[in-house]
Short mmCIF file of C-alpha atoms in Angstrom, two decimals:
data_model
loop_
_atom_site.label_atom_id
_atom_site.label_comp_id
_atom_site.label_asym_id
_atom_site.label_seq_id
_atom_site.Cartn_x
_atom_site.Cartn_y
_atom_site.Cartn_z
CA MET A 17 6.01 -18.23 -11.43
CA PRO A 18 8.52 -15.78 -10.08
CA ALA A 19 8.87 -13.19 -7.45
CA ILE A 20 6.66 -10.66 -7.81
CA TRP A 21 8.18 -8.20 -5.92
CA LYS A 22 11.35 -7.61 -4.73
CA TYR A 23 9.35 -4.48 -1.79
CA LEU A 24 6.63 -6.45 0.14
CA PRO A 25 5.43 -3.35 2.42
CA ILE A 26 3.05 -3.63 4.78
CA LEU A 27 0.59 -1.04 5.74
CA LYS A 28 -2.64 -0.32 7.62
CA TRP A 29 -4.40 2.45 4.48
CA LYS A 30 -4.18 5.48 6.47
CA GLN A 31 -4.66 9.85 4.43
CA GLY A 32 0.00 9.42 4.80
CA GLU A 33 0.34 6.46 3.60
CA ARG A 34 -2.37 6.69 0.96
CA ILE A 35 -0.68 10.18 -0.03
CA ALA A 36 3.18 8.59 0.39
CA LEU A 37 2.06 5.95 -2.69
CA SER A 38 0.63 8.45 -4.23
CA LYS A 39 3.88 10.27 -5.09
CA LEU A 40 5.64 7.17 -6.58
CA THR A 41 6.24 7.70 -8.91
CA GLY A 42 6.79 4.65 -11.71
CA ALA A 43 10.41 3.84 -11.53
CA GLN A 44 10.22 4.55 -7.48
CA TRP A 45 7.21 1.38 -8.35
CA ASP A 46 9.71 -0.70 -9.75
CA GLY A 47 9.61 -4.56 -7.46
CA MET A 48 7.17 -2.93 -4.70
CA VAL A 49 4.44 -4.92 -4.27
CA PRO A 50 2.71 -3.03 -1.19
CA LEU A 51 0.40 -5.24 1.86
CA ILE A 52 -2.57 -3.38 2.70
CA GLU A 53 -4.67 -4.38 6.32
CA ILE A 54 -7.96 -3.94 5.17
CA LEU A 55 -9.07 -1.80 9.28
CA PRO A 56 -12.61 -2.02 11.04
CA ILE A 57 -15.63 -0.01 10.17
CA ASP A 58 -16.25 2.50 12.58
CA PRO A 59 -19.07 1.29 14.66
CA LYS A 60 -20.37 4.97 15.61
CA LYS A 61 -20.91 4.61 12.16
CA GLY A 62 -23.65 2.84 10.94
CA THR A 63 -24.13 -0.97 11.47
CA LEU A 64 -22.39 -3.93 8.78
CA SER A 65 -24.89 -3.38 7.02
CA GLU A 66 -25.45 0.62 6.47
CA THR A 67 -21.40 0.50 5.60
CA LEU A 68 -19.53 -2.42 4.63
CA VAL A 69 -20.25 -0.82 0.53
CA PRO A 70 -19.38 3.04 0.95
CA TYR A 71 -16.37 1.19 2.56
CA ILE A 72 -15.55 -1.62 0.33
CA THR A 73 -16.04 1.51 -1.96
CA LYS A 74 -14.35 4.57 -0.82
CA ILE A 75 -11.37 2.10 -0.21
CA GLY A 76 -11.28 1.17 -4.11
CA GLY A 77 -11.65 4.51 -5.04
CA GLN A 78 -8.50 5.34 -3.16
CA MET A 79 -6.81 2.50 -4.17
CA ALA A 80 -7.29 3.19 -8.74
CA LYS A 81 -5.73 6.86 -7.35
CA SER A 82 -2.98 5.80 -5.16
CA ILE A 83 -1.89 2.74 -7.04
CA PRO A 84 -0.45 2.47 -10.49
CA GLU A 85 -2.17 0.79 -13.27
CA GLY A 86 -0.14 -3.08 -13.65
CA THR A 87 0.65 -2.60 -9.90
CA PRO A 88 -0.96 -5.38 -7.84
CA ILE A 89 -2.49 -5.15 -4.60
CA ALA A 90 -2.63 -7.52 -1.91
CA ILE A 91 -5.49 -7.98 0.24
CA ASP A 92 -5.50 -8.65 4.28
CA ILE A 93 -8.36 -8.45 6.63
CA ARG A 94 -7.42 -10.57 9.02
CA TYR A 95 -8.38 -6.67 11.37
CA PHE A 96 -11.06 -6.83 9.97
CA MET A 97 -13.72 -8.67 11.08
CA PRO A 98 -11.53 -10.73 12.96
CA THR A 99 -14.63 -12.51 15.08
CA TYR A 100 -16.35 -13.13 11.98
CA ALA A 101 -16.24 -17.34 12.02
CA LYS A 102 -16.85 -16.98 7.86
CA GLN A 103 -13.00 -14.80 6.48
CA THR A 104 -11.70 -16.89 4.78
CA GLN A 105 -15.63 -16.10 2.77
CA VAL A 106 -15.17 -12.34 3.82
CA LEU A 107 -11.75 -12.20 1.23
CA THR A 108 -12.93 -13.33 -0.80
CA SER A 109 -16.01 -11.77 -1.29
CA ILE A 110 -13.56 -8.16 -0.92
CA CYS A 111 -11.59 -8.90 -3.37
CA LYS A 112 -13.76 -9.15 -6.17
CA ARG A 113 -14.96 -6.43 -4.93
CA LEU A 114 -11.34 -4.82 -5.18
CA SER A 115 -10.80 -6.00 -8.32
CA ALA A 116 -14.36 -4.46 -10.09
CA LEU A 117 -13.65 -0.72 -8.06
CA THR A 118 -9.80 -0.65 -9.59
CA GLY A 119 -8.50 -3.14 -12.34
CA ARG A 120 -6.13 -4.08 -10.67
CA GLN A 121 -5.00 -7.36 -9.55
CA ILE A 122 -5.88 -8.26 -6.15
CA ILE A 123 -3.69 -11.38 -3.85
CA PRO A 124 -5.78 -12.56 -1.26
CA VAL A 125 -3.59 -12.50 1.90
CA ILE A 126 -4.33 -16.04 3.61
CA THR A 127 -4.63 -15.67 7.89
CA GLU A 128 -3.48 -18.74 10.31
CA ALA A 129 -6.95 -18.06 11.41
CA MET A 130 -8.64 -19.03 7.40
CA VAL A 131 -5.91 -22.33 7.19
CA ALA A 132 -8.17 -23.71 10.62
CA ARG A 133 -11.78 -23.73 7.84
CA PRO A 134 -10.77 -25.16 5.11
CA ALA A 135 -13.72 -26.18 3.71
CA ASP A 136 -14.27 -21.97 2.53
CA LEU A 137 -10.60 -21.54 0.56
CA PRO A 138 -11.68 -23.82 -2.40
CA ASP A 139 -14.12 -20.47 -3.23
CA LEU A 140 -11.43 -18.30 -2.99
CA ALA A 141 -8.82 -20.99 -5.31
CA LYS A 142 -10.92 -20.48 -7.62
CA ALA A 143 -11.24 -16.25 -8.12
CA PHE A 144 -8.04 -15.56 -7.71
CA GLU A 145 -4.13 -16.21 -9.84
CA VAL A 146 -1.98 -15.45 -6.90
CA PHE A 147 -1.49 -16.22 -3.10
CA VAL A 148 -0.20 -15.06 -0.12
CA LEU A 149 -0.22 -16.94 3.33
CA ARG A 150 0.89 -14.70 5.90
CA ILE A 151 2.08 -16.83 8.98
CA GLN A 152 3.07 -15.12 11.36
CA THR A 153 5.67 -16.54 14.18
CA HIS A 154 4.32 -15.27 16.98
CA GLY A 155 2.03 -17.33 16.41
CA VAL A 156 2.22 -20.49 16.03
CA THR A 157 6.55 -23.37 15.43
CA SER A 158 7.85 -23.83 13.25
CA ASP A 159 6.37 -27.34 12.97
CA GLN A 160 3.36 -26.05 11.01
CA VAL A 161 4.61 -23.86 7.84
CA LYS A 162 3.90 -27.05 6.24
CA ASP A 163 1.47 -28.11 7.25
CA PHE A 164 -0.62 -24.40 6.19
CA VAL A 165 0.71 -25.32 3.41
CA LYS A 166 -0.68 -28.41 2.85
CA VAL A 167 -3.31 -27.23 3.39
CA VAL A 168 -3.92 -24.53 1.21
CA VAL A 169 -2.23 -26.72 -1.10
CA GLY A 170 -5.40 -29.15 -1.33
CA ALA A 171 -7.64 -27.21 -1.72
CA GLY A 172 -6.84 -26.80 -5.05
CA ILE A 173 -3.76 -23.18 -4.87
CA ALA A 174 -0.77 -24.83 -6.45
CA LYS A 175 2.79 -23.80 -4.71
CA SER A 176 3.31 -22.15 -7.78
CA ARG A 177 0.22 -20.03 -7.55
CA LEU A 178 1.48 -19.46 -3.17
CA HIS A 179 3.56 -17.31 -1.45
CA LEU A 180 4.62 -17.23 2.05
CA LEU A 181 5.07 -14.73 4.14
CA VAL A 182 6.93 -15.15 7.54
CA ASP A 183 5.84 -12.56 9.27
CA GLN A 184 7.38 -11.66 13.18
CA PHE A 185 5.30 -9.03 13.89
CA SER A 186 6.72 -7.17 16.91
CA ILE A 187 10.18 -6.91 16.84
CA VAL A 188 10.58 -3.36 19.16
CA GLY A 189 13.92 -3.75 20.94
CA VAL A 190 15.05 -7.70 20.03
CA ALA A 191 19.14 -7.73 19.20
CA PRO A 192 19.50 -8.98 15.13
CA ALA A 193 21.10 -11.87 16.13
CA ALA A 194 17.71 -13.09 18.07
CA CYS A 195 15.49 -12.86 15.94
CA ILE A 196 17.45 -14.37 13.38
CA ALA A 197 17.57 -17.68 15.53
CA ALA A 198 14.54 -17.63 16.41
CA VAL A 199 13.19 -16.88 12.69
CA GLN A 200 15.36 -18.88 11.18
CA PRO A 201 12.90 -22.85 11.57
CA TYR A 202 10.49 -20.80 9.97
CA LEU A 203 12.11 -19.81 7.04
CA ASP A 204 13.85 -24.04 6.88
CA GLU A 205 10.14 -24.29 6.65
CA ALA A 206 9.70 -22.43 4.02
CA LEU A 207 11.51 -22.34 2.12
CA ALA A 208 11.49 -26.44 2.20
CA ALA A 209 7.93 -26.19 1.22
CA GLY A 210 9.03 -25.72 -2.33
CA CYS A 211 6.23 -22.46 -3.12
CA SER A 212 6.88 -20.22 -5.31
CA SER A 213 8.77 -17.17 -2.90
CA THR A 214 9.18 -16.40 0.15
CA THR A 215 9.49 -13.02 2.71
CA LEU A 216 10.10 -12.17 5.52
CA GLY A 217 8.47 -9.43 7.53
CA GLY A 218 9.24 -7.33 10.79
CA GLY A 219 8.42 -4.52 12.01
CA SER A 220 11.24 -2.67 14.79
CA PHE A 221 9.48 0.79 15.24
CA PRO A 222 7.45 1.70 18.55
CA LEU A 223 4.37 2.00 18.83
CA ASN A 224 4.72 5.80 20.83
CA LEU A 225 7.31 8.03 21.00
CA VAL A 226 6.56 8.05 24.78
CA GLY A 227 9.56 8.51 27.43
CA ARG A 228 11.86 10.17 24.02
CA LYS A 229 13.11 13.98 25.19
CA GLN A 230 12.89 16.09 22.55
CA GLY A 231 15.92 16.12 20.27
CA LEU A 232 17.06 12.93 17.75
CA HIS A 233 17.53 9.10 19.08
CA ASP A 234 19.20 6.59 16.74
CA ILE A 235 15.42 3.61 16.54
CA GLU A 236 16.76 -0.08 15.26
CA ARG A 237 15.54 -1.91 12.61
CA VAL A 238 15.50 -4.36 13.08
CA GLU A 239 13.83 -6.43 10.63
CA TRP A 240 16.15 -4.64 7.93
CA LYS A 241 19.73 -6.17 9.24
CA ALA A 242 17.99 -9.58 10.52
CA TRP A 243 16.95 -9.97 7.30
CA LYS A 244 20.93 -8.23 5.57
CA ALA A 245 22.46 -10.46 7.75
CA LEU A 246 20.54 -13.59 6.31
CA VAL A 247 20.29 -13.25 2.95
CA THR A 248 24.19 -13.21 3.23
CA LYS A 249 24.12 -16.59 3.74
CA PRO A 250 23.33 -18.94 0.66
CA ALA A 251 19.93 -21.18 2.13
CA TYR A 252 18.55 -17.42 2.42
CA ALA A 253 19.10 -15.61 -0.79
CA LYS A 254 16.09 -15.48 -1.71
CA VAL A 255 14.52 -14.67 0.94
CA LEU A 256 12.47 -11.35 0.10
CA PHE A 257 12.25 -8.19 1.76
CA SER A 258 8.78 -6.78 3.94
CA ASP A 259 8.51 -4.05 7.05
CA TYR A 260 5.61 -2.07 8.48
CA THR A 261 7.81 1.66 7.15
CA VAL A 262 7.62 3.87 10.04
CA SER A 263 4.90 2.86 11.95
CA ASN A 264 4.47 -0.23 14.83
CA PRO A 265 2.74 -3.58 13.92
CA ALA A 266 -0.17 -3.96 16.38
CA PRO A 267 -2.98 -1.55 15.37
CA ALA A 268 -3.15 1.79 16.47
CA PRO A 269 -5.55 1.38 19.84
CA ASP A 270 -8.73 3.01 19.92
CA ILE A 271 -8.46 6.49 22.27
CA ASP A 272 -10.29 9.95 21.59
CA PRO A 273 -8.06 12.23 18.91
CA THR A 274 -9.00 14.58 21.38
CA MET A 275 -7.45 13.47 24.54
CA MET A 276 -4.06 13.16 22.51
CA ASN A 277 -1.12 15.28 21.84
CA PRO A 278 0.92 13.88 19.20
CA SER A 279 5.24 15.73 19.66
CA VAL A 280 5.80 16.59 16.25
CA ALA A 281 8.89 14.69 14.99
CA ILE A 282 10.73 13.35 11.44
CA ARG A 283 10.98 9.29 11.05
CA TYR A 284 13.40 9.03 8.68
CA ALA A 285 15.45 5.92 7.98
CA SER A 286 19.19 5.08 6.58
CA ASP A 287 20.64 1.81 7.04
CA GLY A 288 20.19 0.04 10.08
CA PHE A 289 18.13 2.80 11.93
CA TRP A 290 15.54 5.30 12.00
CA ARG A 291 16.46 8.81 13.03
CA LEU A 292 14.14 10.62 14.74
CA PHE A 293 14.49 14.28 15.49
CA LYS A 294 11.93 14.30 18.44
CA ALA A 295 10.34 18.27 19.03
CA GLY A 296 7.09 19.37 21.60
CA GLY A 297 4.09 18.46 21.79
CA PHE A 298 1.66 19.31 19.00
CA LYS A 299 -1.53 21.26 20.19
CA LYS A 300 -0.38 24.87 21.34
CA GLY A 301 2.86 23.76 20.61
CA LYS A 302 5.89 26.96 18.54
CA GLN A 303 5.01 26.95 15.10
CA ASP A 304 8.73 26.84 13.88
CA GLN A 305 8.69 23.45 15.55
CA TYR A 306 9.32 21.19 12.68
CA LYS A 307 11.02 24.20 10.14
CA ASN A 308 14.23 23.59 13.43
CA LEU A 309 13.74 19.73 12.77
CA CYS A 310 13.77 20.17 8.92
CA ILE A 311 16.58 22.38 9.52
CA LEU A 312 17.99 20.28 11.54
CA LEU A 313 17.37 17.19 9.03
CA LYS A 314 19.08 18.97 6.40
CA GLY A 315 22.06 19.05 7.82
CA ASP A 316 22.90 15.32 8.94
CA PRO A 317 24.62 12.66 6.59
CA VAL A 318 21.70 10.67 7.24
CA TYR A 319 19.14 13.50 4.93
CA SER A 320 19.29 11.92 1.36
CA GLY A 321 18.34 15.55 -0.76
CA ALA A 322 15.02 17.17 -1.53
CA ALA A 323 14.79 15.15 -5.06
CA PHE A 324 15.09 11.89 -3.55
CA SER A 325 11.91 11.34 -2.33
CA PHE A 326 7.87 13.31 -2.29
CA GLY A 327 8.53 13.70 1.13
CA ASP A 328 12.01 15.19 1.23
CA ASP A 329 11.38 17.23 -0.93
CA CYS A 330 8.44 18.29 1.66
CA TYR A 331 10.97 17.80 4.78
CA ASP A 332 13.44 20.51 2.21
CA LYS A 333 10.39 23.06 1.57
CA ALA A 334 9.20 23.48 5.84
CA SER A 335 12.81 23.55 6.36
CA VAL A 336 12.83 27.01 3.95
CA GLY A 337 9.05 28.33 4.81
CA VAL A 338 7.02 27.23 2.37
CA LEU A 339 5.05 24.58 4.09
CA GLY A 340 4.10 25.09 7.88
CA ASN A 341 4.72 22.72 11.22
CA GLY A 342 2.47 19.71 9.23
CA ASN A 343 0.37 18.25 11.06
CA PRO A 344 0.42 14.64 12.41
CA THR A 345 -1.40 12.84 8.90
CA SER A 346 1.68 14.77 6.77
CA TRP A 347 4.49 14.21 9.20
CA ARG A 348 3.88 10.47 8.48
CA ARG A 349 3.30 10.64 4.42
CA ASP A 350 7.04 12.55 4.27
CA ALA A 351 8.97 10.08 6.95
CA ALA A 352 6.29 6.76 4.69
CA SER A 353 7.24 9.05 1.27
CA HIS A 354 10.83 8.57 2.45
CA HIS A 355 11.39 5.04 4.02
CA LEU A 356 9.91 3.64 1.42
CA VAL A 357 12.20 4.74 -1.54
CA PHE A 358 15.26 4.77 0.66
CA THR A 359 13.84 0.47 1.37
CA SER A 360 12.86 -0.90 -2.23
CA SER A 361 16.22 1.55 -3.87
CA ALA A 362 18.76 -0.47 -1.25
CA ILE A 363 17.48 -3.97 -1.78
#
C-alpha cells in the first residue's frame, strides 16, 4: 500500500485549528492527512458516563464540517484517558463512532501503551484497514522499534497496512544536526521494518512566548531543517514529514484563562524558521496592536501574499482595519492556516 500522505500535521483539535482546516481549499488538502489528538473531557462538565457520547458526537460533527470527504483522519487518544489500562478498547470504540459520524476513513493511531497490551489489538485489527504506529523517541530506545512492529504484526495487522510515525516530540532549541544524529537510529530501525511508510515528526515551537520582548524574533523550525537534510540522503529519501504546526507538542497546562494575558502575536512559518511578530498583552491593550503587526508582516519579505492562504488573507484585511484585534483563537487560526499551506506546498 503506498503512502497515504506527504504531510501529517499533528493537531489538538482546538477551535483555531479546526477553522484553519475548514478553510483549506481542495488543492491545499492534496497530500495532507491530519492526525488529531483527542483531548480529555473537562471533569467539571460531568461524569465520563454522562459526557462521553455527547463529547465524541460533537467532535464527529466538527470533523465532518472541517475535513472534506475523501480525506482520511488519523486519531490518537493518548491524552484522552491516559490512566485507563485498556487504551486499545477505547481507541477502537472512539474510532468506530467517528467513522460512523463523519463518513471519513479513520486511521487509528497505536501507541506504545497499546503495544504493551497485545491481547487487545486483534479486535482493532479487524475493525479498520490502515493504522499508524506512533513511536515517541524520548520514551523508548531505537532497538524497541522492531519489537513494537513485531507485536502489532503478530496481532493481525500486516506491514502493508501499517505506517510508522517516528515522533521526536519536543525538540525546542535543539540543533538540527544533533536532532538528526539522535533520530537516525530510530529511522534506520523503522525503515528496516518494511512497513508501508515511515514518517518523521517533531515540534520546536516554544510552549509559550514568555521572555521574548515585543518586536520581531526568528524561531528555528528544527524538525523542518532536520527532515530536509535527512531526505537528501538516499537511505532516507522516502521518509515523510510530520509536525505540530505552530504549537508546542506538550498538552497545554491547565491554567485559568481569566488569569492569563496572552501577547498579541503572529507566528508566521517560513523556510527554516517562524518569524514571530510580538506586541503587548491582549487584555487592556491598544486596539491597533494586531493591525500594526499585520502591517509589519506585509512589509516583510517572508509574507506570501493575501491569496496564499485563508490566514494570509486575514492578515491583509487586518492590516487595513477590515478585521480587528482578534483574539487568541483567531491568531492561532491564521497562523495554522498559513503554516499548513506553506509546509504542504514546500514538500
